[in-house]
Each structure stands twice: as structure tokens, then as C-alpha cells.
Amino acid sequence: MTICNLPTHPVSRHKPTQLVADQDALMRIFIRPESDAARLTLLKYMEQILFGLHEFLTRHVGVTQEISLKELAERFNSTTISKHPEKKLADVIIDLIEDIAPHAVNVASPYFVGHMTSALPFFMVHLKTIVTALNQNVIKLETSKVVSVIEKQVLAKIHRLIYRENEAFYQEHVQNPQTSLGCFIEDGTLANITALWVARNSLLGARDCFEGIEKEGLPAAYRAHGIERLVVLVSRLGHYSLKKAGGVLGIGNRNVIAVEVDAQNRMDLNCLRQKIAELQDSGEKTRILAVVGIAGTTETGSVDPLGQLAAICAEHRIHFHVDAAWGGPTLMSEKYRHLLAGIEQADSVTIDGHKQFYMPMTCGMVYFKDPKKLDAIEYHAGYVNRPGSVDLGRKSLSGSREASSLILDSTLKIMGTQGYALLIEHGIEIARQFAAEIQSRPLFEMITPPELNILTYRLVPPAIRSLGRIRFEQGAAEEAIGINDQLNTITRKVQQLQREAGKSFVSRTTLRVHQYPGQDIVVFRCVIMNPMTTLDVLREILDEQEAIYGQIVNETVDL
Ligand SMILES: Cc1ncc(COP(=O)(O)O)c(C=O)c1O
């Protein structure tokens, strides 16, 4: 499929010629186009990339071209690097735009509502291009200068959005080389790991002859602090990156303990209190490293009761981390920021730029209430990151790092809080309307209504709906499980066929929900973040699911 034959500047592939890698060619690559003609050619290619690809993404509403993974794998199975150059830049660009892009996933489609990846404001491509052209490395001032200064300013802006400290606080810290309000990092996973790394090092710091866990390691730290086990408590809807943190930080991922949720899928406070009491009374010398509250769970978009979690953590002197990788930018909306009330009491907060800040892949961030907290993970090296320097790499899990802060800084100026509020409010309000639509259709059952902009539902054929409900309510467990197994099969199959048809994409997950205790329920998971996703689009998606169900029900499921 041709996606970007711009009528004004058609670009054709070069006839194969013997290409050579010589000194002249190298110079051309590094010193930019040497003639006006070459310059024009490059501009033409850039125009194709900047506008042709965009045109494709907005025009082509399907989510992917129909081609099997097997076929793709066969096309891409050569493993040798050719000795001589194979292609000119122009040909590589045409390959990428015409042959590769159509088989990638069109995450910009309004019909792509399955994951936390979506359309970007198109200026992101331009901003990312500038960041690439500048190629600053924010690890140190010597390779970034003003960019490091801007990064500190952006960190302060987002810190202020979360914590709302006063002007004097921000004037003291915005450019203070001795303090850090947070740091940029590649993604939400690493942001969560950073938060727990900081919490671990703060808890198991130096005492007497012990020089701290970072230097001496876990066994010495446990001995010095008289403990045998560290645990993290998070709702059972916590993101699996927290388990990774358990592994990476050496506390063991089985010590990332799941706390039960209530009927709204928020951490159950009674269960939390009970768990804390149990751990403290266990006599096992267990310490609680952190409690993690989630502002927008990955599967259901629910928000834990952050204010109450903060109070419990304060009472027990436990580090309170909020994973707002998804929901953080809700703070931009005056109308809905109350949904995250209590986040300002968190010791640390994760937010992903590449989720609801609509930034290109990837941009994680972690913020700390206490500007000295990041000192717990400070490292120095002789050639860089010297003590007292402004080098941002001193307090970061990453080494070399691109200047994604420059993109966020520019975007905040282009969008303002009002622009972001429009996006956030659209997602939340369309999700609510979609929930009402689902509830009005006899074939569907709402499983988790939206609190932010994520919801889950499933297919329940009318023939078993009333029958099924009575049985669930009367607690005929085995029969209910049998029915749910069949419903799981139907939802799984419809989701798979819809995905394969390639017009729209809704994801699928398996949940434990209060309506069906002890049972695994397979659900459609819908994430609404694309401003082009309207209620009509969502109705079409439901229509398609109904049609697919109509086709398969007699063949695949015996009900
Ligand atoms: C709540 C939450 N936390 C953390 C993450 C991890 O983010 P990333 O994929 O950027 O590592 C996700 C990703 O979906 C998430 O939903």
C-alpha cells in the first residue's frame, strides 16, 4: 500500500547501483548536503516523513494491515550485515514509509482503544526531530548545558502540579544544584524502581559501623537493621513493574504483597490495616518498605483512596509511593483533579509522559516531596557527575539519556493546562457515555465502570443472562463457574477475531471482580485517550463485536 505519494513531490526508488562506503561518502553523511540539489532532495524526504506519514495515520483508520506474523517473520529472517552499503537514504525512507509503516500498528486510529498508546499531537514529530538533531545528553552539563537547566525547570513545574508547594519553595529549589524535585527516566517501570530504590536506601541507611545498603548490600543491611525481610504493599491491581522492582532491589518479588481491593477496585483500607498489623506482629522481623497507591490502575483505571493511604503511611512511618503513571495528568483538569486528592501527600510519584501527556515513546518521570530524597541514590564519577555539580546524571538510574524534557517543556507551552484538560475531560466523559451505551445493550455486561477513562465489559448472551444472574446470586458455585468459563471463551474469541479483522482494537484481560467472587472473568478492556474517539466510533466497535458474536456463536460455543 502506498501511503504517502504526495502529488507535489513524488519520490521514486533508485535503480540498484553498486554503493560503496568510502571516505567521501562518510563526509557527506556527517557534513550534511553539499549542494543545493542535495539539500532540496533531503527536504523533500523530510516533507514526506513529516506530512506523508501523518496523512496516512489520520486517513487510514484501520489498526493494521492483514498479514500474518509468520509471513512477516519469513520476510525478516536474514541475519547477515552486508559488507557494502545496500541502500541510499532515500530508498530506506521509502521502504520505511511504504513497506514497514502499513504493517505497524496504527495506534493513532480512533478505533484503537485497547492500550495506553494512542495518537500524538502531530507537533511531537517535529519536536522529537529537533531533540534528535541537537542530540544532547542530559547525563551531564558538558553535553547539555541549557537543556539541563530547562529540565530542572520542567521538573519543578510538574512537581508544583502534584504538590502545590508555595512560590518560595519553588524559587529555592527550581535551579538549586543541591536538591532535586524529581528526575526524568526512560519509562514508568524505571520510575517505579527508582522510587522504591530511594525508599530502600533511605530505610536501610548508614548506622553505627554500617555504611548503608547501597554500599554494603542486602545481607549486611538486614543484619545491621535487625530485620529479615522487607515488603512492599500494593493493591492486587498493581502494575507488574513493582514486582520487577522487588527482584531488582533484592527484596524478592514475592515480598511485593497484593492487598485486596473493594467493590470499586480500590485498595481495601481494612485489608491494608490488617496486613500491616499482621506483618508488624508476625515476629518475623519484617519491615514495610513502602505502600504503593495507584492513580489509574492499568486494567481498570481505578484510583486508590490516596488521602487515606497517606494517613495510614504517616501513622506507621512508611514510605508512600503513588504510581500515577497513567492518571497523573488528570491533575491538569480543574474539573477532575479531585479524583487524585491526596496525591500531594505522597513521598514519591511516578508519571509517564508517553501516556496522558501524549509524548512520543518514551518518557518516564518520578517526583519526590522532599527535595533531598534523591540523595539516597547519588553516584559520582571522576570524569563526570562530580560532587556538587549540576549534572543531572548524579541522581538517576539511567546513564546517557535524551532530552525528552525539552519536548515536555515545549508541549506545556503549546497546550497549557487548558489544552490538556480538554484531552483528559474528553477521555473521562466519553468513557462514561460509552459505559451507558454498553449498559443499554442486551448483549453486554459492564464489569468495571470507568472512574477515569478505562472500563471493562464482556459479552453475556441474552439466553443465559437472566439464568446466569440468578445462578450467580444464589451461589451455585460450580454452575456459575461453568457458565463463566463459557462466557470467557466467547469474549476471548470475539476479541481475537476483532483484532484479526484489523479495523478496531479493544484489548482483553482477566479480572477477579467482586460480582463473581473467586472466578476469573475475561473482559474487553477499553482505554479512551484519543480525542478522535467519539461515542459513534465506540458504538461501531460494539456493533462489530455483536456481529462477530452472531457469526461465531453456533460454530464455537455450545450454550
Ligand atoms: C499504572 C502503571 N504503572 C506503571 C506502568 C509501567 O509503565 P511503562 O510501560 O512506561 O514502563 C504502567 C504501564 O502501563 C502502568 O499502567
Short mmCIF file of N, CA and C in Angstrom, two decimals, residues 460-528:
data_model
loop_
_atom_site.label_atom_id
_atom_site.label_comp_id
_atom_site.label_asym_id
_atom_site.label_seq_id
_atom_site.Cartn_x
_atom_site.Cartn_y
_atom_site.Cartn_z
N VAL A 460 -22.40 -11.20 27.31
CA VAL A 460 -23.26 -12.17 28.00
C VAL A 460 -24.51 -12.34 27.16
N PRO A 461 -24.61 -13.42 26.38
CA PRO A 461 -25.77 -13.61 25.52
C PRO A 461 -27.08 -13.58 26.32
N PRO A 462 -28.11 -12.94 25.76
CA PRO A 462 -29.36 -12.81 26.49
C PRO A 462 -29.90 -14.15 26.97
N ALA A 463 -29.66 -15.21 26.19
CA ALA A 463 -30.19 -16.53 26.55
C ALA A 463 -29.74 -16.97 27.94
N ILE A 464 -28.56 -16.58 28.32
CA ILE A 464 -28.12 -17.03 29.64
C ILE A 464 -28.04 -15.89 30.65
N ARG A 465 -28.36 -14.69 30.18
CA ARG A 465 -28.20 -13.54 31.09
C ARG A 465 -29.03 -13.70 32.37
N SER A 466 -30.34 -13.86 32.22
CA SER A 466 -31.17 -13.90 33.42
C SER A 466 -30.90 -15.19 34.19
N LEU A 467 -30.78 -16.24 33.46
CA LEU A 467 -30.48 -17.54 34.07
C LEU A 467 -29.16 -17.47 34.84
N GLY A 468 -28.18 -16.93 34.14
CA GLY A 468 -26.84 -16.83 34.73
C GLY A 468 -26.85 -16.00 35.98
N ARG A 469 -27.52 -14.87 35.93
CA ARG A 469 -27.50 -13.96 37.07
C ARG A 469 -28.10 -14.64 38.30
N ILE A 470 -29.28 -15.31 38.08
CA ILE A 470 -29.91 -15.97 39.22
C ILE A 470 -28.94 -16.97 39.84
N ARG A 471 -28.33 -17.70 38.97
CA ARG A 471 -27.43 -18.73 39.50
C ARG A 471 -26.24 -18.12 40.24
N PHE A 472 -25.68 -17.02 39.70
CA PHE A 472 -24.54 -16.42 40.41
C PHE A 472 -24.99 -15.95 41.78
N GLU A 473 -26.18 -15.32 41.80
CA GLU A 473 -26.63 -14.74 43.05
C GLU A 473 -26.98 -15.79 44.08
N GLN A 474 -27.50 -16.92 43.59
CA GLN A 474 -27.84 -17.97 44.55
C GLN A 474 -26.62 -18.77 44.99
N GLY A 475 -25.49 -18.45 44.39
CA GLY A 475 -24.24 -19.06 44.84
C GLY A 475 -24.07 -20.50 44.44
N ALA A 476 -24.69 -20.91 43.34
CA ALA A 476 -24.45 -22.26 42.85
C ALA A 476 -23.08 -22.26 42.18
N ALA A 477 -22.07 -22.40 43.00
CA ALA A 477 -20.71 -22.09 42.57
C ALA A 477 -20.27 -22.84 41.31
N GLU A 478 -20.47 -24.14 41.32
CA GLU A 478 -19.94 -24.90 40.19
C GLU A 478 -20.60 -24.52 38.87
N GLU A 479 -21.92 -24.33 38.96
CA GLU A 479 -22.64 -23.97 37.75
C GLU A 479 -22.21 -22.57 37.27
N ALA A 480 -22.06 -21.68 38.24
CA ALA A 480 -21.64 -20.32 37.89
C ALA A 480 -20.27 -20.36 37.22
N ILE A 481 -19.37 -21.15 37.76
CA ILE A 481 -18.02 -21.24 37.18
C ILE A 481 -18.12 -21.78 35.76
N GLY A 482 -18.95 -22.78 35.59
CA GLY A 482 -19.12 -23.37 34.26
C GLY A 482 -19.62 -22.32 33.27
N ILE A 483 -20.62 -21.55 33.69
CA ILE A 483 -21.16 -20.52 32.80
C ILE A 483 -20.10 -19.47 32.51
N ASN A 484 -19.41 -19.04 33.55
CA ASN A 484 -18.37 -18.02 33.32
C ASN A 484 -17.26 -18.53 32.42
N ASP A 485 -16.94 -19.81 32.53
CA ASP A 485 -15.92 -20.36 31.62
C ASP A 485 -16.37 -20.22 30.18
N GLN A 486 -17.67 -20.49 29.96
CA GLN A 486 -18.18 -20.36 28.59
C GLN A 486 -18.19 -18.90 28.14
N LEU A 487 -18.60 -18.03 29.04
CA LEU A 487 -18.60 -16.60 28.69
C LEU A 487 -17.17 -16.12 28.41
N ASN A 488 -16.22 -16.65 29.18
CA ASN A 488 -14.81 -16.29 28.95
C ASN A 488 -14.39 -16.70 27.54
N THR A 489 -14.83 -17.89 27.14
CA THR A 489 -14.47 -18.38 25.80
C THR A 489 -15.03 -17.44 24.73
N ILE A 490 -16.28 -17.01 24.94
CA ILE A 490 -16.91 -16.15 23.94
C ILE A 490 -16.17 -14.81 23.84
N THR A 491 -15.94 -14.18 24.98
CA THR A 491 -15.29 -12.86 24.96
C THR A 491 -13.89 -12.97 24.35
N ARG A 492 -13.17 -14.04 24.75
CA ARG A 492 -11.82 -14.25 24.22
C ARG A 492 -11.85 -14.37 22.70
N LYS A 493 -12.80 -15.16 22.21
CA LYS A 493 -12.88 -15.42 20.78
C LYS A 493 -13.26 -14.15 20.00
N VAL A 494 -14.24 -13.43 20.51
CA VAL A 494 -14.68 -12.21 19.81
C VAL A 494 -13.54 -11.18 19.79
N GLN A 495 -12.84 -11.05 20.90
CA GLN A 495 -11.73 -10.09 20.94
C GLN A 495 -10.67 -10.47 19.92
N GLN A 496 -10.39 -11.76 19.85
CA GLN A 496 -9.35 -12.23 18.92
C GLN A 496 -9.77 -11.98 17.46
N LEU A 497 -11.02 -12.30 17.14
CA LEU A 497 -11.47 -12.12 15.75
C LEU A 497 -11.54 -10.64 15.38
N GLN A 498 -11.94 -9.82 16.31
CA GLN A 498 -11.99 -8.38 16.03
C GLN A 498 -10.58 -7.85 15.78
N ARG A 499 -9.64 -8.29 16.60
CA ARG A 499 -8.25 -7.85 16.42
C ARG A 499 -7.73 -8.30 15.06
N GLU A 500 -8.01 -9.55 14.71
CA GLU A 500 -7.50 -10.08 13.44
C GLU A 500 -8.15 -9.39 12.24
N ALA A 501 -9.40 -8.97 12.38
CA ALA A 501 -10.06 -8.28 11.27
C ALA A 501 -9.39 -6.93 11.00
N GLY A 502 -8.77 -6.35 12.00
CA GLY A 502 -7.89 -5.21 11.79
C GLY A 502 -8.55 -3.85 11.67
N LYS A 503 -9.85 -3.77 11.91
CA LYS A 503 -10.47 -2.44 11.80
C LYS A 503 -10.41 -1.70 13.14
N SER A 504 -10.60 -2.46 14.19
CA SER A 504 -10.56 -1.82 15.51
C SER A 504 -9.87 -2.74 16.50
N PHE A 505 -9.45 -2.16 17.61
CA PHE A 505 -8.75 -2.97 18.60
C PHE A 505 -9.15 -2.58 20.01
N VAL A 506 -9.71 -3.58 20.70
CA VAL A 506 -10.02 -3.46 22.13
C VAL A 506 -9.18 -4.55 22.80
N SER A 507 -8.52 -4.25 23.90
CA SER A 507 -7.68 -5.30 24.48
C SER A 507 -8.50 -6.22 25.38
N ARG A 508 -7.81 -7.19 25.95
CA ARG A 508 -8.50 -8.21 26.74
C ARG A 508 -7.67 -8.48 27.99
N THR A 509 -8.34 -8.69 29.09
CA THR A 509 -7.60 -9.12 30.27
C THR A 509 -8.51 -10.03 31.11
N THR A 510 -7.94 -10.60 32.14
CA THR A 510 -8.71 -11.47 33.04
C THR A 510 -8.71 -10.84 34.42
N LEU A 511 -9.91 -10.65 34.96
CA LEU A 511 -10.03 -9.95 36.25
C LEU A 511 -10.69 -10.84 37.29
N ARG A 512 -10.40 -10.53 38.54
CA ARG A 512 -11.20 -11.03 39.66
C ARG A 512 -12.04 -9.85 40.14
N VAL A 513 -13.36 -9.95 40.08
CA VAL A 513 -14.20 -8.81 40.48
C VAL A 513 -15.19 -9.23 41.55
N HIS A 514 -15.66 -8.24 42.30
CA HIS A 514 -16.50 -8.58 43.46
C HIS A 514 -17.81 -9.25 43.04
N GLN A 515 -18.31 -8.95 41.80
CA GLN A 515 -19.59 -9.55 41.38
C GLN A 515 -19.51 -11.08 41.32
N TYR A 516 -18.31 -11.57 40.98
CA TYR A 516 -18.16 -13.03 40.78
C TYR A 516 -16.99 -13.52 41.62
N PRO A 517 -17.17 -13.60 42.93
CA PRO A 517 -16.04 -13.90 43.81
C PRO A 517 -15.36 -15.22 43.43
N GLY A 518 -14.04 -15.18 43.45
CA GLY A 518 -13.27 -16.40 43.24
C GLY A 518 -13.23 -16.89 41.80
N GLN A 519 -13.77 -16.09 40.87
CA GLN A 519 -13.78 -16.57 39.48
C GLN A 519 -12.96 -15.66 38.58
N ASP A 520 -12.34 -16.27 37.60
CA ASP A 520 -11.60 -15.48 36.62
C ASP A 520 -12.57 -15.04 35.54
N ILE A 521 -12.65 -13.75 35.32
CA ILE A 521 -13.59 -13.21 34.33
C ILE A 521 -12.80 -12.55 33.20
N VAL A 522 -12.99 -13.07 32.00
CA VAL A 522 -12.32 -12.49 30.83
C VAL A 522 -13.14 -11.29 30.35
N VAL A 523 -12.45 -10.16 30.16
CA VAL A 523 -13.17 -8.93 29.80
C VAL A 523 -12.50 -8.22 28.62
N PHE A 524 -13.29 -7.42 27.93
CA PHE A 524 -12.76 -6.44 26.98
C PHE A 524 -12.29 -5.26 27.82
N ARG A 525 -11.11 -4.75 27.48
CA ARG A 525 -10.60 -3.57 28.21
C ARG A 525 -10.46 -2.42 27.23
N CYS A 526 -11.10 -1.32 27.58
CA CYS A 526 -11.15 -0.20 26.65
C CYS A 526 -10.49 1.03 27.30
N VAL A 527 -9.52 1.60 26.61
CA VAL A 527 -8.78 2.76 27.11
C VAL A 527 -9.08 3.93 26.18
N ILE A 528 -9.73 4.96 26.69
CA ILE A 528 -10.15 6.05 25.80
C ILE A 528 -9.27 7.28 26.04
#
